Tab-separated table of C-alpha atoms and ligand atoms in Angstrom:
chain	number	residue	atom	x	y	z
A	1356	MET	CA	247.601	155.851	128.505
A	1357	LEU	CA	250.205	158.441	127.479
A	1358	TYR	CA	247.382	160.976	127.195
A	1359	HIS	CA	246.365	160.365	130.822
A	1360	LEU	CA	249.953	160.310	132.099
A	1361	LEU	CA	251.459	163.244	130.190
A	1362	TYR	CA	248.713	165.731	129.327
A	1363	PRO	CA	248.022	166.628	133.017
A	1364	LEU	CA	251.689	167.691	133.282
A	1365	HIS	CA	251.242	170.376	130.619
A	1366	THR	CA	250.780	173.033	133.319
A	1367	THR	CA	254.386	172.431	134.324
A	1368	TYR	CA	255.845	171.357	130.978
A	1369	THR	CA	253.872	173.428	128.444
A	1370	TYR	CA	255.125	171.394	125.440
A	1371	LEU	CA	253.061	168.452	126.750
A	1372	ASN	CA	249.965	170.420	125.765
A	1373	VAL	CA	250.445	168.783	122.369
A	1374	PHE	CA	248.861	165.608	123.801
A	1375	ARG	CA	245.566	167.485	123.852
A	1376	TYR	CA	245.395	167.377	120.055
A	1377	ILE	CA	243.703	164.405	118.370
A	1378	THR	CA	245.707	165.081	115.200
A	1379	PHE	CA	249.009	164.699	117.049
A	1380	ARG	CA	247.966	161.488	118.781
A	1381	THR	CA	246.507	160.071	115.537
A	1382	ILE	CA	249.798	160.547	113.700
A	1383	TYR	CA	251.757	158.850	116.470
A	1384	ALA	CA	249.217	156.044	116.850
A	1385	THR	CA	249.709	155.353	113.120
A	1386	ILE	CA	253.500	155.365	113.426
A	1387	THR	CA	253.439	153.222	116.584
A	1388	ALA	CA	251.261	150.510	114.990
A	1389	LEU	CA	253.433	150.543	111.862
A	1390	VAL	CA	256.663	150.161	113.870
A	1391	ILE	CA	255.178	147.320	115.955
A	1392	CYS	CA	254.350	145.480	112.704
A	1393	PHE	CA	257.865	146.005	111.346
A	1394	ILE	CA	259.393	144.728	114.596
A	1395	LEU	CA	257.099	141.736	115.219
A	1396	GLY	CA	256.219	140.797	111.601
A	1397	PRO	CA	259.276	138.659	110.774
A	1398	TRP	CA	259.136	136.948	114.177
A	1399	LEU	CA	255.396	136.106	113.827
A	1400	ILE	CA	255.865	134.746	110.284
A	1401	ARG	CA	258.651	132.472	111.514
A	1402	LYS	CA	256.515	131.417	114.476
A	1403	LEU	CA	253.481	130.608	112.293
A	1404	ARG	CA	255.708	128.563	109.993
A	1405	ALA	CA	257.210	126.700	112.960
A	1406	LEU	CA	253.690	125.981	114.264
A	1407	LYS	CA	252.736	124.755	110.755
A	1408	MET	CA	249.980	127.382	110.531
A	1409	GLY	CA	250.179	127.191	106.723
A	1410	GLN	CA	247.212	127.900	104.434
A	1411	VAL	CA	245.424	124.895	102.991
A	1412	ILE	CA	244.659	125.734	99.340
A	1413	ARG	CA	241.393	124.417	97.843
A	1414	ASP	CA	241.963	122.525	94.612
A	1415	ASP	CA	238.909	124.043	92.909
A	1416	GLY	CA	240.366	127.538	92.765
A	1417	PRO	CA	242.589	129.204	90.182
A	1418	GLU	CA	245.569	126.965	89.461
A	1419	ALA	CA	248.026	129.752	90.261
A	1420	HIS	CA	246.915	129.586	93.882
A	1421	LEU	CA	248.203	126.049	94.414
A	1422	ALA	CA	251.714	127.514	94.665
A	1423	LYS	CA	250.536	129.377	97.764
A	1424	GLU	CA	250.091	126.147	99.722
A	1425	GLY	CA	251.626	126.449	103.175
A	1426	THR	CA	251.814	130.256	103.247
A	1427	PRO	CA	251.496	131.170	106.946
A	1428	THR	CA	248.044	132.469	107.785
A	1429	MET	CA	246.429	134.090	110.855
A	1430	GLY	CA	248.620	137.131	110.259
A	1431	GLY	CA	245.609	139.063	111.530
A	1432	ILE	CA	247.081	138.481	114.986
A	1433	LEU	CA	249.784	141.012	114.088
A	1434	ILE	CA	247.229	143.576	112.900
A	1435	ILE	CA	245.003	143.260	115.975
A	1436	PHE	CA	247.930	143.305	118.445
A	1437	SER	CA	249.431	146.429	116.833
A	1438	VAL	CA	246.064	148.216	116.798
A	1439	VAL	CA	245.238	147.420	120.420
A	1440	VAL	CA	248.670	148.374	121.811
A	1441	SER	CA	248.846	151.612	119.816
A	1442	THR	CA	245.284	152.618	120.721
A	1443	LEU	CA	245.830	151.933	124.432
A	1444	LEU	CA	249.005	154.018	124.257
A	1445	TRP	CA	247.656	157.082	122.448
A	1446	ALA	CA	243.873	157.345	122.897
A	1447	ASN	CA	241.829	158.955	125.645
A	1448	LEU	CA	240.619	155.725	127.261
A	1449	THR	CA	237.629	157.347	128.975
A	1450	VAL	CA	235.738	157.484	125.646
A	1451	ASP	CA	233.251	154.596	125.677
A	1452	TYR	CA	232.957	154.454	121.843
A	1453	LEU	CA	236.565	153.265	121.823
A	1454	TRP	CA	235.771	150.214	123.973
A	1455	LEU	CA	232.682	149.384	121.928
A	1456	VAL	CA	234.708	149.327	118.698
A	1457	LEU	CA	237.588	147.438	120.353
A	1458	MET	CA	235.056	144.833	121.513
A	1459	VAL	CA	234.125	144.228	117.871
A	1460	THR	CA	237.788	144.138	116.805
A	1461	LEU	CA	238.670	141.540	119.426
A	1462	GLY	CA	235.392	139.583	119.321
A	1463	PHE	CA	235.367	139.137	115.539
A	1464	GLY	CA	239.107	138.481	115.605
A	1465	LEU	CA	238.496	135.639	118.052
A	1466	ILE	CA	235.781	134.124	115.835
A	1467	GLY	CA	238.132	134.304	112.863
A	1468	PHE	CA	240.962	132.797	114.913
A	1469	ALA	CA	238.752	129.838	115.897
A	1470	ASP	CA	237.824	129.364	112.218
A	1471	ASP	CA	241.443	129.519	111.054
A	1472	TYR	CA	242.582	127.193	113.826
A	1473	ARG	CA	239.876	124.622	113.007
A	1474	LYS	CA	240.848	124.730	109.315
A	1475	LEU	CA	244.535	124.297	110.108
A	1476	THR	CA	244.145	121.542	112.693
A	1477	ASN	CA	241.609	119.695	110.477
A	1478	GLN	CA	243.942	120.398	107.513
A	1479	SER	CA	240.957	121.286	105.356
A	1480	SER	CA	239.338	124.512	104.152
A	1481	ARG	CA	236.254	123.893	106.335
A	1482	GLY	CA	236.500	125.683	109.667
A	1483	VAL	CA	233.870	126.507	112.260
A	1484	PRO	CA	230.378	125.629	110.884
A	1485	GLY	CA	228.930	128.678	109.109
A	1486	LYS	CA	225.816	128.848	111.309
A	1487	VAL	CA	227.866	128.761	114.530
A	1488	ARG	CA	230.214	131.459	113.250
A	1489	LEU	CA	227.279	133.619	112.155
A	1490	ALA	CA	225.564	133.175	115.543
A	1491	PHE	CA	228.629	134.502	117.380
A	1492	GLU	CA	229.035	137.379	114.898
A	1493	VAL	CA	225.385	138.421	115.270
A	1494	SER	CA	225.579	138.139	119.070
A	1495	ILE	CA	228.553	140.503	119.313
A	1496	ALA	CA	227.093	142.931	116.761
A	1497	LEU	CA	223.689	142.882	118.464
A	1498	LEU	CA	225.219	143.561	121.895
A	1499	VAL	CA	227.209	146.526	120.562
A	1500	SER	CA	224.158	147.839	118.691
A	1501	VAL	CA	221.896	147.605	121.755
A	1502	VAL	CA	224.478	149.367	123.957
A	1503	LEU	CA	224.834	152.105	121.321
A	1504	TYR	CA	221.070	152.526	120.945
A	1505	ALA	CA	220.642	152.727	124.712
A	1506	LYS	CA	223.451	155.261	125.048
A	1507	PRO	CA	222.074	158.664	126.029
A	1508	GLY	CA	222.561	161.136	123.210
A	1509	PHE	CA	223.224	158.510	120.533
A	1510	SER	CA	220.838	159.119	117.635
A	1511	SER	CA	218.921	156.404	115.757
A	1512	ILE	CA	218.588	158.739	112.787
A	1513	ILE	CA	220.559	157.664	109.705
A	1514	ALA	CA	222.406	160.061	107.402
A	1515	ILE	CA	221.583	159.599	103.713
A	1516	PRO	CA	224.459	160.557	101.387
A	1517	PHE	CA	223.767	163.579	99.106
A	1518	PHE	CA	220.617	164.540	101.070
A	1519	LYS	CA	220.964	166.721	104.157
A	1520	THR	CA	217.281	166.598	105.090
A	1521	ALA	CA	216.192	162.984	104.493
A	1522	LEU	CA	217.158	161.697	107.916
A	1523	PRO	CA	214.676	158.944	108.871
A	1524	ASP	CA	214.604	158.022	112.559
A	1525	LEU	CA	214.566	154.219	112.697
A	1526	GLY	CA	213.934	153.999	116.431
A	1527	TRP	CA	214.756	150.526	117.761
A	1528	GLY	CA	214.922	149.346	114.129
A	1529	TYR	CA	218.364	150.997	114.157
A	1530	ILE	CA	219.617	148.077	116.275
A	1531	PHE	CA	218.943	145.660	113.392
A	1532	LEU	CA	220.449	147.968	110.761
A	1533	SER	CA	223.568	148.404	112.899
A	1534	THR	CA	223.857	144.635	113.467
A	1535	PHE	CA	223.452	143.970	109.742
A	1536	ILE	CA	226.137	146.544	108.853
A	1537	ILE	CA	228.695	145.102	111.282
A	1538	VAL	CA	228.122	141.440	110.322
A	1539	GLY	CA	227.762	142.259	106.614
A	1540	ALA	CA	231.000	144.280	106.527
A	1541	ALA	CA	232.882	141.501	108.342
A	1542	ASN	CA	231.842	138.871	105.806
A	1543	ALA	CA	232.341	141.205	102.834
A	1544	VAL	CA	235.997	141.773	103.790
A	1545	ASN	CA	236.330	138.056	104.447
A	1546	LEU	CA	235.173	137.219	100.908
A	1547	THR	CA	237.448	139.875	99.402
A	1548	ASP	CA	240.582	138.516	101.063
A	1549	GLY	CA	241.409	136.129	98.230
A	1550	LEU	CA	244.509	137.711	96.615
A	1551	ASP	CA	247.751	139.091	98.104
A	1552	GLY	CA	246.930	142.498	99.597
A	1553	LEU	CA	243.478	142.588	98.023
A	1554	ALA	CA	241.643	143.079	101.318
A	1555	ILE	CA	244.180	145.120	103.285
A	1556	GLY	CA	244.610	147.752	100.544
A	1557	PRO	CA	240.959	148.844	100.423
A	1558	ALA	CA	240.775	148.422	104.211
A	1559	ILE	CA	243.532	151.017	104.579
A	1560	THR	CA	241.648	153.510	102.358
A	1561	CYS	CA	238.399	152.801	104.229
A	1562	PHE	CA	239.938	153.349	107.665
A	1563	MET	CA	241.680	156.514	106.422
A	1564	THR	CA	238.272	157.775	105.275
A	1565	TYR	CA	236.563	156.900	108.552
A	1566	LEU	CA	239.491	158.532	110.381
A	1567	LEU	CA	238.343	161.780	108.743
A	1568	PHE	CA	234.640	161.069	109.356
A	1569	ALA	CA	235.321	160.402	113.058
A	1570	TYR	CA	237.301	163.620	113.368
A	1571	PHE	CA	234.596	165.681	111.577
A	1572	ALA	CA	231.699	164.085	113.514
A	1573	GLY	CA	233.463	164.584	116.832
A	1574	ASN	CA	234.170	168.267	116.184
A	1575	PHE	CA	231.062	170.348	116.861
A	1576	LYS	CA	232.071	173.237	114.583
A	1577	ILE	CA	233.088	171.036	111.615
A	1578	ALA	CA	229.969	168.858	111.999
A	1579	ALA	CA	227.765	171.970	111.992
A	1580	TYR	CA	229.582	173.405	108.952
A	1581	LEU	CA	229.279	170.111	107.013
A	1582	GLN	CA	225.745	169.571	108.353
A	1583	ILE	CA	226.566	166.028	109.471
A	1584	PRO	CA	225.521	164.457	112.797
A	1585	ASN	CA	227.731	165.601	115.679
A	1586	VAL	CA	228.708	162.665	117.903
A	1587	ALA	CA	230.457	164.030	120.993
A	1588	GLY	CA	233.604	162.065	121.848
A	1589	VAL	CA	233.789	160.091	118.610
A	1590	GLY	CA	236.822	162.139	117.540
A	1591	GLU	CA	238.999	159.819	119.645
A	1592	LEU	CA	238.232	157.079	117.121
A	1593	SER	CA	240.479	158.975	114.705
A	1594	ILE	CA	243.352	157.730	116.860
A	1595	PHE	CA	242.005	154.166	116.650
A	1596	CYS	CA	241.617	154.499	112.857
A	1597	GLY	CA	245.174	155.824	112.648
A	1598	ALA	CA	246.367	152.725	114.496
A	1599	VAL	CA	244.462	150.491	112.046
A	1600	VAL	CA	245.941	152.357	109.054
A	1601	GLY	CA	249.441	151.989	110.516
A	1602	ALA	CA	248.924	148.305	111.261
A	1603	GLY	CA	247.416	147.793	107.795
A	1604	ILE	CA	250.419	149.382	106.058
A	1605	GLY	CA	252.754	147.360	108.269
A	1606	PHE	CA	250.899	144.143	107.468
A	1607	LEU	CA	250.851	145.003	103.740
A	1608	TRP	CA	254.665	145.069	103.854
A	1609	TYR	CA	254.504	141.268	104.324
A	1610	ASN	CA	251.195	140.532	102.569
A	1611	THR	CA	252.089	142.216	99.283
A	1612	TYR	CA	252.532	139.934	96.262
A	1613	PRO	CA	253.999	137.339	96.595
A	1614	ALA	CA	252.622	137.216	100.144
A	1615	GLN	CA	254.770	135.965	103.009
A	1616	VAL	CA	251.659	135.768	105.209
A	1617	PHE	CA	247.860	135.858	104.924
A	1618	MET	CA	245.722	137.658	107.492
A	1619	GLY	CA	243.329	134.707	107.823
A	1620	ASP	CA	239.740	135.001	108.964
A	1621	THR	CA	241.370	136.322	112.158
A	1622	GLY	CA	242.201	139.501	110.309
A	1623	SER	CA	239.449	139.754	107.706
A	1624	LEU	CA	236.506	139.279	110.082
A	1625	SER	CA	238.088	141.637	112.620
A	1626	LEU	CA	238.830	144.399	110.096
A	1627	GLY	CA	235.423	144.095	108.427
A	1628	GLY	CA	233.437	144.047	111.667
A	1629	THR	CA	235.446	147.001	112.966
A	1630	LEU	CA	234.780	148.953	109.772
A	1631	GLY	CA	231.059	148.303	110.165
A	1632	ALA	CA	231.164	149.430	113.798
A	1633	LEU	CA	232.978	152.637	112.796
A	1634	ALA	CA	230.355	153.400	110.156
A	1635	VAL	CA	227.702	153.117	112.871
A	1636	VAL	CA	229.357	155.132	115.656
A	1637	THR	CA	230.377	157.948	113.285
A	1638	LYS	CA	226.784	158.043	111.931
A	1639	GLN	CA	227.989	157.462	108.357
A	1640	GLU	CA	226.279	154.083	107.921
A	1641	ILE	CA	225.037	154.276	104.334
A	1642	LEU	CA	228.236	155.960	103.104
A	1643	LEU	CA	230.052	152.687	103.932
A	1644	ALA	CA	228.484	151.239	100.772
A	1645	ILE	CA	230.499	153.807	98.777
A	1646	VAL	CA	233.681	153.876	100.864
A	1647	GLY	CA	233.736	150.059	100.992
A	1648	GLY	CA	232.475	149.714	97.430
A	1649	ILE	CA	235.116	147.108	96.587
A	1650	PHE	CA	233.835	144.890	99.399
A	1651	VAL	CA	230.249	145.462	98.218
A	1652	LEU	CA	231.227	144.585	94.617
A	1653	GLU	CA	232.927	141.374	95.742
A	1654	THR	CA	229.947	140.308	97.854
A	1655	PHE	CA	227.362	141.028	95.162
A	1656	SER	CA	229.432	139.146	92.593
A	1657	VAL	CA	229.010	136.059	94.779
A	1658	ILE	CA	225.307	136.680	95.403
A	1659	PHE	CA	224.599	137.107	91.675
A	1660	GLN	CA	226.833	134.160	90.711
A	1661	VAL	CA	225.181	131.753	93.168
A	1662	GLY	CA	221.684	133.108	92.460
A	1663	TRP	CA	222.081	132.864	88.667
A	1664	PHE	CA	223.708	129.413	88.992
A	1665	LYS	CA	220.645	128.150	90.868
A	1666	LEU	CA	218.133	129.979	88.631
A	1667	THR	CA	219.632	128.647	85.398
A	1668	HIS	CA	220.593	125.247	86.833
A	1669	GLY	CA	224.328	125.631	86.282
A	1670	LYS	CA	225.044	128.800	84.269
A	1671	ARG	CA	227.562	131.325	85.595
A	1672	ILE	CA	227.726	135.116	85.158
A	1673	PHE	CA	231.421	135.276	86.064
A	1674	ARG	CA	234.129	132.768	85.233
A	1675	MET	CA	234.442	132.441	89.018
A	1676	ALA	CA	233.244	134.459	92.003
A	1677	PRO	CA	234.224	136.502	93.929
A	1678	ILE	CA	234.967	138.799	90.998
A	1679	HIS	CA	238.736	138.962	91.627
A	1680	HIS	CA	238.933	135.320	90.482
A	1681	HIS	CA	236.983	136.231	87.325
A	1682	PHE	CA	239.737	138.635	86.269
A	1683	GLU	CA	242.408	136.106	87.219
A	1684	LEU	CA	240.776	133.527	84.937
A	1685	LYS	CA	240.540	136.192	82.204
A	1686	GLY	CA	244.351	136.192	82.277
A	1687	TRP	CA	245.064	139.280	84.379
A	1688	ALA	CA	248.206	138.815	86.487
A	1689	GLU	CA	247.446	138.776	90.236
A	1690	PRO	CA	249.239	142.098	90.961
A	1691	LYS	CA	247.292	143.756	88.143
A	1692	VAL	CA	243.955	142.710	89.699
A	1693	ILE	CA	245.091	143.803	93.150
A	1694	VAL	CA	246.422	147.264	92.238
A	1695	ARG	CA	243.440	148.067	90.008
A	1696	PHE	CA	241.099	147.191	92.915
A	1697	TRP	CA	243.177	149.487	95.143
A	1698	ILE	CA	242.807	152.322	92.600
A	1699	ILE	CA	239.038	151.868	92.499
A	1700	SER	CA	238.979	151.854	96.312
A	1701	ILE	CA	240.842	155.199	96.425
A	1702	LEU	CA	238.436	156.707	93.882
A	1703	LEU	CA	235.445	155.532	95.922
A	1704	ALA	CA	236.933	156.996	99.117
A	1705	LEU	CA	237.413	160.384	97.401
A	1706	LEU	CA	233.826	160.254	96.106
A	1707	ALA	CA	232.520	159.403	99.597
A	1708	ILE	CA	234.415	162.293	101.188
A	1709	SER	CA	233.097	164.656	98.490
A	1710	THR	CA	229.495	163.750	99.381
A	1711	LEU	CA	229.977	165.576	102.694
A	1712	LYS	CA	229.941	168.805	100.699
A	1713	LEU	CA	227.458	167.691	98.023
A	1714	ARG	CA	224.316	168.172	100.092
B	3109	57M	C1	237.146	133.630	102.205
B	3109	57M	N1	239.256	132.919	101.441
B	3109	57M	C2	240.171	132.728	100.330
B	3109	57M	C3	243.348	133.325	103.663
B	3109	57M	C4	242.686	134.669	103.932
B	3109	57M	C5	230.437	131.211	98.768
B	3109	57M	C6	231.844	131.347	98.276
B	3109	57M	C7	232.034	132.566	97.436
B	3109	57M	C8	232.805	131.347	99.461
B	3109	57M	C9	234.232	131.634	99.063
B	3109	57M	C10	235.138	131.384	100.242
B	3109	57M	O1	235.472	130.266	100.506
B	3109	57M	N2	235.514	132.460	100.888
B	3109	57M	C11	236.377	132.341	102.062
B	3109	57M	C12	238.145	133.747	101.111
B	3109	57M	C13	241.468	132.058	100.819
B	3109	57M	O2	242.083	132.978	101.748
B	3109	57M	C14	242.157	132.540	103.096
B	3109	57M	O3	240.983	133.039	103.770
B	3109	57M	C15	241.349	134.218	104.509
B	3109	57M	C16	240.300	135.281	104.352
B	3109	57M	N3	239.053	134.814	104.856
B	3109	57M	O4	243.422	135.430	104.853
B	3109	57M	O5	243.770	132.758	104.882
B	3109	57M	C17	242.417	131.866	99.634
B	3109	57M	O6	242.626	133.139	99.037
B	3109	57M	C18	243.972	133.232	98.588
B	3109	57M	N4	244.624	134.385	99.244
B	3109	57M	C19	245.749	134.925	98.642
B	3109	57M	N5	246.360	135.986	99.234
B	3109	57M	C20	245.907	136.556	100.414
B	3109	57M	O7	246.525	137.550	100.913
B	3109	57M	O8	246.173	134.452	97.588
B	3109	57M	C21	244.133	134.905	100.403
B	3109	57M	C22	244.740	135.991	101.011
B	3109	57M	C23	243.782	131.380	100.058
B	3109	57M	C24	244.643	131.895	98.924
B	3109	57M	O9	244.503	131.004	97.826
B	3109	57M	O10	243.762	129.969	100.183
B	3109	57M	C25	239.486	131.829	99.292
B	3109	57M	O11	239.461	132.233	98.122
B	3109	57M	O12	238.982	130.777	99.706
B	3109	57M	N6	234.638	130.758	97.991
B	3109	57M	C26	235.460	131.233	97.096
B	3109	57M	O13	235.916	132.362	97.123
B	3109	57M	C27	235.726	130.281	95.943
B	3109	57M	N7	234.773	130.640	94.915
B	3109	57M	C28	233.784	129.783	94.514
B	3109	57M	O14	233.644	128.710	95.010
B	3109	57M	N8	232.978	130.307	93.560
B	3109	57M	C29	231.845	129.523	93.038
B	3109	57M	C30	230.539	129.878	93.758
B	3109	57M	C31	230.539	129.357	95.172
B	3109	57M	C32	230.361	131.374	93.811
B	3109	57M	C33	231.654	129.896	91.588
B	3109	57M	O15	232.162	130.945	91.169
B	3109	57M	O16	230.932	129.157	90.888
B	3109	57M	C34	237.125	130.530	95.447
B	3109	57M	N9	238.092	130.280	96.513
B	3109	57M	C35	238.770	129.118	96.608
B	3109	57M	N10	238.609	128.166	95.735
B	3109	57M	N11	239.675	128.964	97.626
B	3109	57M	C36	237.393	129.662	94.268
B	3109	57M	C37	237.624	128.250	94.679
């Protein structure tokens, strides 16, 4: 909004020309979202406590988690609110990619909210039935993917990391890949969110990485130099990513160990789905597997654990899946697991960024 109100005045007040720059608006979108979290965080935590929106802890998990009973959850409301307000304030709202990604952020956030609410009102860890939740997730992801595919100028070619030539054109098959990426990312982040700050830390590094990818892809000269797909207009998503990074850091202030609030499925589904949507619109779909490697690791630990359990009629690969519980049961303190996963996430982000030059 500020872009539309103030930039046109730059002919009279030349200093307002600064609103033309994505970098400037990205920095202030980050700061705005962070400040909103600092201002509203304490109030929301008190409100969630007053409304008895406290986490129900399953008794089959690590014993240490029982002490977390009653921690306010659905803190994802704070993340989503901060992101939406900051984006509306600082982004060029005529860019349709922005609305497509915001639709995922809000749609998946709503699904997560319904799940959290059902769990809290039923006072059990079972929320919305898995099939119903999945149906809504696929519907939103499919709609976004069809709109993207139908968008003039949007390419159904996928970029393969490390190879600048192998760019298969999937045609309408791209719609299914895009849907899978959005829904898969949402559930991967959801699974990962099982320790204080464990999901939001890697999410911050992922959105910082896709902030760069959006800026590079949206800049014709940089895209040509890096030989990556140029997606006109997608640079504005750097501002959105900045808002997510700011909101993520602000939320981490309260979610860090020992957490005062959990993001809930409200936050984890929203952040994951949004990350998947960003990977698609910036045309860096496959690279998400590297950038979001922590989320991939967590998901595959569950797949292998459940698969092996069934194959061997009761044997386990890990002491408990997802893999963060395995390390907890090995005796690692919770903060040690969390920070080491953050370090791995930063390393993976650096590797992913380096692949833009390794072609
Ligand atoms: C999402 N939710 C956390 C919190 C957060 C198939 C199976 C792998 C499913 C999986 C599962 O239930 N996943 C659900 C993970 C939960 O966190 C809530 O959920 C939101 C995110 N969706 O925002 O509201 C618990 O995680 C802890 N937590 C923190 N700090 C945070 O900042 O400590 C969360 C955020 C919270 C809190 O204790 O209650 C979760 O873990 O459920 N199931 C599991 O992950 C279970 N694993 C398991 O059953 N493994 C089996 C098989 C199925 C693979 C095995 O290894 O044999 C573990 N989780 C629980 N109990 N709760 C272990 C058992």
